[in-house]
Amino acid sequence: MNYYNMAIKDVINEFPDTGKLLTINGVDCAGCSVGTCLLKDVLDVHNFPDDTKKTIMAQIDKIINGEKIEIIPAAESPAKSKQDLFCKPIQQLVNEHKNILRLLDLAEYLGNKKQMDKTIKENIEKTIFFVRNYADRFHHAKEENILFIKADPDTEVIKVMLAEHQAGRNFIGLASEGLKSDNRDQIKQSLAGYTELLRNHIRKEDKILYPWFEKILTDDQKKNMQKEFEITDSSFDTHISADLIKFLDDNYS
């Protein structure tokens, strides 16, 4: 069997030491909720230097072949992303993540309220508004319609990111339904699911996906992407970012 073309989750299920080896090298495939990335792509997506990648893959080969190995970190760690090394459009996405993370904190805070009075419900409704209009339509739209399409659509990590975007929409839809039906438990559970999903999603994008795109995109692609971002942003309410920040400052500083 060609394990290199096998989903990493399936490889880990069959060879648990593979998951331990990846985890100790900073790749949490074992904890990924999807795990459909192919084994052959995992280390490339996580931006390992070539020499380190060869070392880890050699260890994985031994595990698959039934050999016992000492599970220790490779000599080098994955390439670390530095925000000042991102091109302007990708840095813009990173900056937008900071606002979204603040919004997630507020969503969690509101969802955990024991009493849903009128003010709390209004703030939850406004939070859902900003999730849909800032996090999704303003931010995710640039990822889905501009950034992601610059990669092969069959790339598993892109499929995973798109699936997580949709899962987030589903959580928010349930939270909105719970608000309309005055179902506190549904509101709490849906907002909790959304915040956990998006925090992990943002971490993967900032630490894995964006550095990968930074590496594979040409300078011309990055320049064109900046123009595409500007055109897309101009089609939205120009006050959406400022309105979100004011809402956050007023309600959860």
PDB file of C-alpha atoms in Angstrom:
ATOM      1  CA  MET A   1       0.000   0.000   0.000  1.00  0.00           C
ATOM      2  CA  ASN A   2       1.179   3.531  -0.803  1.00  0.00           C
ATOM      3  CA  TYR A   3       0.918   5.201   2.582  1.00  0.00           C
ATOM      4  CA  TYR A   4       2.191   8.493   1.191  1.00  0.00           C
ATOM      5  CA  ASN A   5      -1.129   8.972  -0.631  1.00  0.00           C
ATOM      6  CA  MET A   6      -3.139   8.047   2.454  1.00  0.00           C
ATOM      7  CA  ALA A   7      -4.957  10.526   4.700  1.00  0.00           C
ATOM      8  CA  ILE A   8      -2.770  11.370   7.673  1.00  0.00           C
ATOM      9  CA  LYS A   9      -5.517  10.476  10.149  1.00  0.00           C
ATOM     10  CA  ASP A  10      -5.737   6.970   8.672  1.00  0.00           C
ATOM     11  CA  VAL A  11      -1.955   6.601   8.812  1.00  0.00           C
ATOM     12  CA  ILE A  12      -1.935   7.640  12.480  1.00  0.00           C
ATOM     13  CA  ASN A  13      -4.772   5.245  13.305  1.00  0.00           C
ATOM     14  CA  GLU A  14      -2.802   2.379  11.787  1.00  0.00           C
ATOM     15  CA  PHE A  15       0.610   3.537  13.039  1.00  0.00           C
ATOM     16  CA  PRO A  16       0.073   5.563  16.266  1.00  0.00           C
ATOM     17  CA  ASP A  17       3.796   6.303  16.627  1.00  0.00           C
ATOM     18  CA  THR A  18       3.526   8.398  13.458  1.00  0.00           C
ATOM     19  CA  GLY A  19       1.202  10.758  15.305  1.00  0.00           C
ATOM     20  CA  LYS A  20       3.551  10.890  18.295  1.00  0.00           C
ATOM     21  CA  LEU A  21       6.499  11.686  16.010  1.00  0.00           C
ATOM     22  CA  LEU A  22       4.623  14.473  14.250  1.00  0.00           C
ATOM     23  CA  THR A  23       3.329  15.910  17.519  1.00  0.00           C
ATOM     24  CA  ILE A  24       6.776  16.090  19.093  1.00  0.00           C
ATOM     25  CA  ASN A  25       7.905  17.981  15.981  1.00  0.00           C
ATOM     26  CA  GLY A  26       5.127  20.533  16.331  1.00  0.00           C
ATOM     27  CA  VAL A  27       2.611  19.025  13.898  1.00  0.00           C
ATOM     28  CA  ASP A  28      -0.669  18.245  15.679  1.00  0.00           C
ATOM     29  CA  CYS A  29      -2.234  15.989  13.037  1.00  0.00           C
ATOM     30  CA  ALA A  30      -3.340  13.612  15.784  1.00  0.00           C
ATOM     31  CA  GLY A  31      -5.493  16.361  17.289  1.00  0.00           C
ATOM     32  CA  CYS A  32      -6.884  17.637  13.994  1.00  0.00           C
ATOM     33  CA  SER A  33     -10.665  17.238  13.738  1.00  0.00           C
ATOM     34  CA  VAL A  34     -10.484  16.467  10.009  1.00  0.00           C
ATOM     35  CA  GLY A  35      -7.135  14.844   9.224  1.00  0.00           C
ATOM     36  CA  THR A  36      -7.629  14.396   5.483  1.00  0.00           C
ATOM     37  CA  CYS A  37      -4.286  15.903   4.446  1.00  0.00           C
ATOM     38  CA  LEU A  38      -2.168  13.296   2.684  1.00  0.00           C
ATOM     39  CA  LEU A  39       0.930  12.007   4.437  1.00  0.00           C
ATOM     40  CA  LYS A  40       3.113  13.131   1.532  1.00  0.00           C
ATOM     41  CA  ASP A  41       1.884  16.738   1.881  1.00  0.00           C
ATOM     42  CA  VAL A  42       1.916  17.200   5.651  1.00  0.00           C
ATOM     43  CA  LEU A  43       5.505  18.353   6.107  1.00  0.00           C
ATOM     44  CA  ASP A  44       5.397  20.631   3.050  1.00  0.00           C
ATOM     45  CA  VAL A  45       2.284  22.357   4.340  1.00  0.00           C
ATOM     46  CA  HIS A  46       3.936  22.807   7.734  1.00  0.00           C
ATOM     47  CA  ASN A  47       6.936  24.502   6.116  1.00  0.00           C
ATOM     48  CA  PHE A  48       9.711  22.198   7.293  1.00  0.00           C
ATOM     49  CA  PRO A  49      13.190  22.729   5.794  1.00  0.00           C
ATOM     50  CA  ASP A  50      14.105  20.038   3.261  1.00  0.00           C
ATOM     51  CA  ASP A  51      16.750  18.384   5.457  1.00  0.00           C
ATOM     52  CA  THR A  52      14.409  18.180   8.433  1.00  0.00           C
ATOM     53  CA  LYS A  53      11.616  16.880   6.247  1.00  0.00           C
ATOM     54  CA  LYS A  54      13.845  14.066   4.962  1.00  0.00           C
ATOM     55  CA  THR A  55      14.814  13.142   8.518  1.00  0.00           C
ATOM     56  CA  ILE A  56      11.212  12.936   9.703  1.00  0.00           C
ATOM     57  CA  MET A  57      10.029  11.048   6.632  1.00  0.00           C
ATOM     58  CA  ALA A  58      12.837   8.522   7.111  1.00  0.00           C
ATOM     59  CA  GLN A  59      11.605   7.973  10.675  1.00  0.00           C
ATOM     60  CA  ILE A  60       8.034   7.565   9.422  1.00  0.00           C
ATOM     61  CA  ASP A  61       9.230   4.986   6.887  1.00  0.00           C
ATOM     62  CA  LYS A  62      10.777   2.981   9.721  1.00  0.00           C
ATOM     63  CA  ILE A  63       7.565   3.134  11.752  1.00  0.00           C
ATOM     64  CA  ILE A  64       5.500   1.931   8.788  1.00  0.00           C
ATOM     65  CA  ASN A  65       7.995  -0.864   8.186  1.00  0.00           C
ATOM     66  CA  GLY A  66       7.600  -2.056  11.751  1.00  0.00           C
ATOM     67  CA  GLU A  67      10.934  -0.786  13.100  1.00  0.00           C
ATOM     68  CA  LYS A  68      11.226   0.674  16.577  1.00  0.00           C
ATOM     69  CA  ILE A  69      12.543   4.233  16.697  1.00  0.00           C
ATOM     70  CA  GLU A  70      13.325   6.757  19.389  1.00  0.00           C
ATOM     71  CA  ILE A  71      10.649   9.417  19.114  1.00  0.00           C
ATOM     72  CA  ILE A  72      12.535  12.670  19.552  1.00  0.00           C
ATOM     73  CA  PRO A  73      12.341  16.088  17.860  1.00  0.00           C
ATOM     74  CA  ALA A  74      14.184  16.515  14.574  1.00  0.00           C
ATOM     75  CA  ALA A  75      17.343  18.637  14.584  1.00  0.00           C
ATOM     76  CA  GLU A  76      15.424  21.635  13.259  1.00  0.00           C
ATOM     77  CA  SER A  77      11.948  22.921  14.001  1.00  0.00           C
ATOM     78  CA  PRO A  78       9.398  23.917  11.369  1.00  0.00           C
ATOM     79  CA  ALA A  79       9.962  27.287   9.793  1.00  0.00           C
ATOM     80  CA  LYS A  80       8.366  29.841  12.071  1.00  0.00           C
ATOM     81  CA  SER A  81       6.164  32.524  10.571  1.00  0.00           C
ATOM     82  CA  LYS A  82       7.071  36.099  11.372  1.00  0.00           C
ATOM     83  CA  GLN A  83       4.434  38.663  10.694  1.00  0.00           C
ATOM     84  CA  ASP A  84       6.932  41.119   9.258  1.00  0.00           C
ATOM     85  CA  LEU A  85       7.808  38.530   6.605  1.00  0.00           C
ATOM     86  CA  PHE A  86       4.260  38.362   5.253  1.00  0.00           C
ATOM     87  CA  CYS A  87       3.368  40.245   2.113  1.00  0.00           C
ATOM     88  CA  LYS A  88       0.856  43.066   2.549  1.00  0.00           C
ATOM     89  CA  PRO A  89      -2.369  41.176   1.652  1.00  0.00           C
ATOM     90  CA  ILE A  90      -1.562  38.170   3.856  1.00  0.00           C
ATOM     91  CA  GLN A  91      -0.566  40.497   6.687  1.00  0.00           C
ATOM     92  CA  GLN A  92      -3.970  42.142   6.268  1.00  0.00           C
ATOM     93  CA  LEU A  93      -5.626  38.767   6.889  1.00  0.00           C
ATOM     94  CA  VAL A  94      -3.464  38.261   9.982  1.00  0.00           C
ATOM     95  CA  ASN A  95      -4.516  41.681  11.289  1.00  0.00           C
ATOM     96  CA  GLU A  96      -8.173  40.882  10.666  1.00  0.00           C
ATOM     97  CA  HIS A  97      -7.712  37.718  12.710  1.00  0.00           C
ATOM     98  CA  LYS A  98      -6.837  39.881  15.726  1.00  0.00           C
ATOM     99  CA  ASN A  99     -10.243  41.565  15.518  1.00  0.00           C
ATOM    100  CA  ILE A 100     -11.986  38.219  15.021  1.00  0.00           C
ATOM    101  CA  LEU A 101     -10.247  36.748  18.082  1.00  0.00           C
ATOM    102  CA  ARG A 102     -11.566  39.653  20.167  1.00  0.00           C
ATOM    103  CA  LEU A 103     -15.026  38.972  18.742  1.00  0.00           C
ATOM    104  CA  LEU A 104     -14.700  35.314  19.742  1.00  0.00           C
ATOM    105  CA  ASP A 105     -13.836  36.347  23.304  1.00  0.00           C
ATOM    106  CA  LEU A 106     -16.994  38.449  23.428  1.00  0.00           C
ATOM    107  CA  ALA A 107     -19.098  35.652  21.935  1.00  0.00           C
ATOM    108  CA  GLU A 108     -17.812  33.236  24.578  1.00  0.00           C
ATOM    109  CA  TYR A 109     -18.440  35.762  27.364  1.00  0.00           C
ATOM    110  CA  LEU A 110     -22.012  36.398  26.229  1.00  0.00           C
ATOM    111  CA  GLY A 111     -22.757  32.728  25.667  1.00  0.00           C
ATOM    112  CA  ASN A 112     -21.743  31.910  29.233  1.00  0.00           C
ATOM    113  CA  LYS A 113     -24.124  34.441  30.790  1.00  0.00           C
ATOM    114  CA  LYS A 114     -26.518  32.670  33.152  1.00  0.00           C
ATOM    115  CA  GLN A 115     -29.282  35.184  32.557  1.00  0.00           C
ATOM    116  CA  MET A 116     -30.207  36.242  29.028  1.00  0.00           C
ATOM    117  CA  ASP A 117     -31.731  39.667  29.622  1.00  0.00           C
ATOM    118  CA  LYS A 118     -32.653  42.097  26.872  1.00  0.00           C
ATOM    119  CA  THR A 119     -29.229  43.751  26.766  1.00  0.00           C
ATOM    120  CA  ILE A 120     -27.374  40.425  26.568  1.00  0.00           C
ATOM    121  CA  LYS A 121     -29.649  39.208  23.769  1.00  0.00           C
ATOM    122  CA  GLU A 122     -29.124  42.430  21.848  1.00  0.00           C
ATOM    123  CA  ASN A 123     -25.356  42.077  22.185  1.00  0.00           C
ATOM    124  CA  ILE A 124     -25.501  38.429  21.055  1.00  0.00           C
ATOM    125  CA  GLU A 125     -27.547  39.504  18.044  1.00  0.00           C
ATOM    126  CA  LYS A 126     -24.970  42.200  17.258  1.00  0.00           C
ATOM    127  CA  THR A 127     -22.137  39.695  17.737  1.00  0.00           C
ATOM    128  CA  ILE A 128     -23.787  37.355  15.239  1.00  0.00           C
ATOM    129  CA  PHE A 129     -24.130  40.304  12.866  1.00  0.00           C
ATOM    130  CA  PHE A 130     -20.384  40.988  12.996  1.00  0.00           C
ATOM    131  CA  VAL A 131     -19.517  37.296  12.691  1.00  0.00           C
ATOM    132  CA  ARG A 132     -21.548  37.115   9.508  1.00  0.00           C
ATOM    133  CA  ASN A 133     -20.559  40.456   8.047  1.00  0.00           C
ATOM    134  CA  TYR A 134     -16.962  40.886   9.214  1.00  0.00           C
ATOM    135  CA  ALA A 135     -15.539  37.434   9.995  1.00  0.00           C
ATOM    136  CA  ASP A 136     -17.354  35.678   7.166  1.00  0.00           C
ATOM    137  CA  ARG A 137     -18.356  38.053   4.356  1.00  0.00           C
ATOM    138  CA  PHE A 138     -15.493  40.551   4.780  1.00  0.00           C
ATOM    139  CA  HIS A 139     -12.648  38.240   5.869  1.00  0.00           C
ATOM    140  CA  HIS A 140     -13.462  34.703   4.734  1.00  0.00           C
ATOM    141  CA  ALA A 141     -14.627  35.994   1.365  1.00  0.00           C
ATOM    142  CA  LYS A 142     -11.111  37.251   0.607  1.00  0.00           C
ATOM    143  CA  GLU A 143      -9.682  33.895   1.591  1.00  0.00           C
ATOM    144  CA  GLU A 144     -12.155  31.808  -0.375  1.00  0.00           C
ATOM    145  CA  ASN A 145     -12.489  33.969  -3.495  1.00  0.00           C
ATOM    146  CA  ILE A 146      -8.944  35.301  -3.798  1.00  0.00           C
ATOM    147  CA  LEU A 147      -6.285  33.524  -1.706  1.00  0.00           C
ATOM    148  CA  PHE A 148      -7.427  29.904  -1.678  1.00  0.00           C
ATOM    149  CA  ILE A 149      -8.056  29.726  -5.427  1.00  0.00           C
ATOM    150  CA  LYS A 150      -4.362  30.413  -6.001  1.00  0.00           C
ATOM    151  CA  ALA A 151      -3.699  26.858  -4.814  1.00  0.00           C
ATOM    152  CA  ASP A 152      -4.800  23.591  -6.367  1.00  0.00           C
ATOM    153  CA  PRO A 153      -8.453  23.142  -5.301  1.00  0.00           C
ATOM    154  CA  ASP A 154      -7.721  19.478  -4.574  1.00  0.00           C
ATOM    155  CA  THR A 155      -5.106  20.412  -1.959  1.00  0.00           C
ATOM    156  CA  GLU A 156      -6.391  18.820   1.236  1.00  0.00           C
ATOM    157  CA  VAL A 157      -5.491  21.714   3.522  1.00  0.00           C
ATOM    158  CA  ILE A 158      -7.650  24.023   1.385  1.00  0.00           C
ATOM    159  CA  LYS A 159     -10.534  21.560   1.590  1.00  0.00           C
ATOM    160  CA  VAL A 160     -10.143  21.480   5.359  1.00  0.00           C
ATOM    161  CA  MET A 161     -10.190  25.273   5.661  1.00  0.00           C
ATOM    162  CA  LEU A 162     -13.319  25.517   3.500  1.00  0.00           C
ATOM    163  CA  ALA A 163     -15.020  22.797   5.536  1.00  0.00           C
ATOM    164  CA  GLU A 164     -14.236  24.666   8.741  1.00  0.00           C
ATOM    165  CA  HIS A 165     -15.650  27.897   7.294  1.00  0.00           C
ATOM    166  CA  GLN A 166     -18.906  26.062   6.579  1.00  0.00           C
ATOM    167  CA  ALA A 167     -18.927  24.437  10.007  1.00  0.00           C
ATOM    168  CA  GLY A 168     -18.594  27.902  11.533  1.00  0.00           C
ATOM    169  CA  ARG A 169     -21.577  29.135   9.517  1.00  0.00           C
ATOM    170  CA  ASN A 170     -23.597  26.188  10.769  1.00  0.00           C
ATOM    171  CA  PHE A 171     -22.768  26.995  14.401  1.00  0.00           C
ATOM    172  CA  ILE A 172     -23.771  30.630  13.928  1.00  0.00           C
ATOM    173  CA  GLY A 173     -26.992  29.589  12.215  1.00  0.00           C
ATOM    174  CA  LEU A 174     -27.868  27.478  15.253  1.00  0.00           C
ATOM    175  CA  ALA A 175     -26.993  30.329  17.612  1.00  0.00           C
ATOM    176  CA  SER A 176     -29.277  32.650  15.659  1.00  0.00           C
ATOM    177  CA  GLU A 177     -32.103  30.116  15.784  1.00  0.00           C
ATOM    178  CA  GLY A 178     -31.561  29.719  19.528  1.00  0.00           C
ATOM    179  CA  LEU A 179     -31.793  33.465  19.986  1.00  0.00           C
ATOM    180  CA  LYS A 180     -35.101  33.615  18.122  1.00  0.00           C
ATOM    181  CA  SER A 181     -36.578  30.718  20.091  1.00  0.00           C
ATOM    182  CA  ASP A 182     -35.134  31.941  23.408  1.00  0.00           C
ATOM    183  CA  ASN A 183     -33.214  28.669  23.820  1.00  0.00           C
ATOM    184  CA  ARG A 184     -30.338  29.561  26.144  1.00  0.00           C
ATOM    185  CA  ASP A 185     -28.696  26.121  25.939  1.00  0.00           C
ATOM    186  CA  GLN A 186     -28.653  26.204  22.155  1.00  0.00           C
ATOM    187  CA  ILE A 187     -27.150  29.692  22.164  1.00  0.00           C
ATOM    188  CA  LYS A 188     -24.446  28.681  24.637  1.00  0.00           C
ATOM    189  CA  GLN A 189     -23.548  25.417  22.908  1.00  0.00           C
ATOM    190  CA  SER A 190     -23.500  26.959  19.437  1.00  0.00           C
ATOM    191  CA  LEU A 191     -21.358  29.921  20.436  1.00  0.00           C
ATOM    192  CA  ALA A 192     -18.999  27.609  22.347  1.00  0.00           C
ATOM    193  CA  GLY A 193     -18.652  25.363  19.313  1.00  0.00           C
ATOM    194  CA  TYR A 194     -18.024  28.331  17.063  1.00  0.00           C
ATOM    195  CA  THR A 195     -15.405  29.960  19.271  1.00  0.00           C
ATOM    196  CA  GLU A 196     -13.457  26.716  19.740  1.00  0.00           C
ATOM    197  CA  LEU A 197     -13.558  25.974  16.014  1.00  0.00           C
ATOM    198  CA  LEU A 198     -12.497  29.452  14.912  1.00  0.00           C
ATOM    199  CA  ARG A 199      -9.673  29.813  17.426  1.00  0.00           C
ATOM    200  CA  ASN A 200      -8.108  26.583  16.209  1.00  0.00           C
ATOM    201  CA  HIS A 201      -8.832  27.562  12.611  1.00  0.00           C
ATOM    202  CA  ILE A 202      -7.093  30.921  12.981  1.00  0.00           C
ATOM    203  CA  ARG A 203      -4.096  29.284  14.645  1.00  0.00           C
ATOM    204  CA  LYS A 204      -3.718  26.904  11.705  1.00  0.00           C
ATOM    205  CA  GLU A 205      -4.009  29.724   9.194  1.00  0.00           C
ATOM    206  CA  ASP A 206      -1.539  32.049  10.945  1.00  0.00           C
ATOM    207  CA  LYS A 207       1.045  29.364  11.709  1.00  0.00           C
ATOM    208  CA  ILE A 208       0.662  26.945   8.803  1.00  0.00           C
ATOM    209  CA  LEU A 209      -1.478  28.041   5.868  1.00  0.00           C
ATOM    210  CA  TYR A 210      -0.368  31.661   5.473  1.00  0.00           C
ATOM    211  CA  PRO A 211       3.367  30.860   5.695  1.00  0.00           C
ATOM    212  CA  TRP A 212       2.789  28.140   3.094  1.00  0.00           C
ATOM    213  CA  PHE A 213       1.108  30.606   0.731  1.00  0.00           C
ATOM    214  CA  GLU A 214       3.864  33.136   1.414  1.00  0.00           C
ATOM    215  CA  LYS A 215       6.339  30.534   0.206  1.00  0.00           C
ATOM    216  CA  ILE A 216       4.515  29.327  -2.922  1.00  0.00           C
ATOM    217  CA  LEU A 217       3.107  32.590  -4.308  1.00  0.00           C
ATOM    218  CA  THR A 218       5.166  34.619  -6.780  1.00  0.00           C
ATOM    219  CA  ASP A 219       5.824  38.332  -6.294  1.00  0.00           C
ATOM    220  CA  ASP A 220       3.440  39.122  -9.144  1.00  0.00           C
ATOM    221  CA  GLN A 221       0.707  37.024  -7.548  1.00  0.00           C
ATOM    222  CA  LYS A 222       1.157  38.860  -4.261  1.00  0.00           C
ATOM    223  CA  LYS A 223       0.947  42.267  -5.973  1.00  0.00           C
ATOM    224  CA  ASN A 224      -2.157  41.262  -7.884  1.00  0.00           C
ATOM    225  CA  MET A 225      -3.698  39.852  -4.738  1.00  0.00           C
ATOM    226  CA  GLN A 226      -3.280  43.189  -3.000  1.00  0.00           C
ATOM    227  CA  LYS A 227      -5.231  44.871  -5.803  1.00  0.00           C
ATOM    228  CA  GLU A 228      -7.913  42.190  -5.598  1.00  0.00           C
ATOM    229  CA  PHE A 229      -8.198  42.733  -1.841  1.00  0.00           C
ATOM    230  CA  GLU A 230      -8.621  46.474  -2.319  1.00  0.00           C
ATOM    231  CA  ILE A 231     -11.371  45.960  -4.879  1.00  0.00           C
ATOM    232  CA  THR A 232     -13.166  43.467  -2.657  1.00  0.00           C
ATOM    233  CA  ASP A 233     -12.905  45.636   0.453  1.00  0.00           C
ATOM    234  CA  SER A 234     -14.285  48.631  -1.419  1.00  0.00           C
ATOM    235  CA  SER A 235     -17.458  46.664  -2.159  1.00  0.00           C
ATOM    236  CA  PHE A 236     -18.264  46.404   1.572  1.00  0.00           C
ATOM    237  CA  ASP A 237     -19.437  48.972   4.062  1.00  0.00           C
ATOM    238  CA  THR A 238     -16.324  51.082   4.550  1.00  0.00           C
ATOM    239  CA  HIS A 239     -17.159  51.427   8.256  1.00  0.00           C
ATOM    240  CA  ILE A 240     -17.397  47.694   9.025  1.00  0.00           C
ATOM    241  CA  SER A 241     -13.950  47.480  10.691  1.00  0.00           C
ATOM    242  CA  ALA A 242     -14.355  50.659  12.715  1.00  0.00           C
ATOM    243  CA  ASP A 243     -17.883  49.671  13.767  1.00  0.00           C
ATOM    244  CA  LEU A 244     -16.650  46.259  14.950  1.00  0.00           C
ATOM    245  CA  ILE A 245     -13.798  47.745  16.981  1.00  0.00           C
ATOM    246  CA  LYS A 246     -16.143  50.276  18.608  1.00  0.00           C
ATOM    247  CA  PHE A 247     -18.600  47.516  19.463  1.00  0.00           C
ATOM    248  CA  LEU A 248     -15.814  45.456  21.024  1.00  0.00           C
ATOM    249  CA  ASP A 249     -14.396  48.424  22.940  1.00  0.00           C
ATOM    250  CA  ASP A 250     -17.846  49.313  24.267  1.00  0.00           C
ATOM    251  CA  ASN A 251     -18.792  45.814  25.351  1.00  0.00           C
ATOM    252  CA  TYR A 252     -15.664  43.783  26.067  1.00  0.00           C
ATOM    253  CA  SER A 253     -12.392  45.621  26.450  1.00  0.00           C
TER     254      SER A 253
END
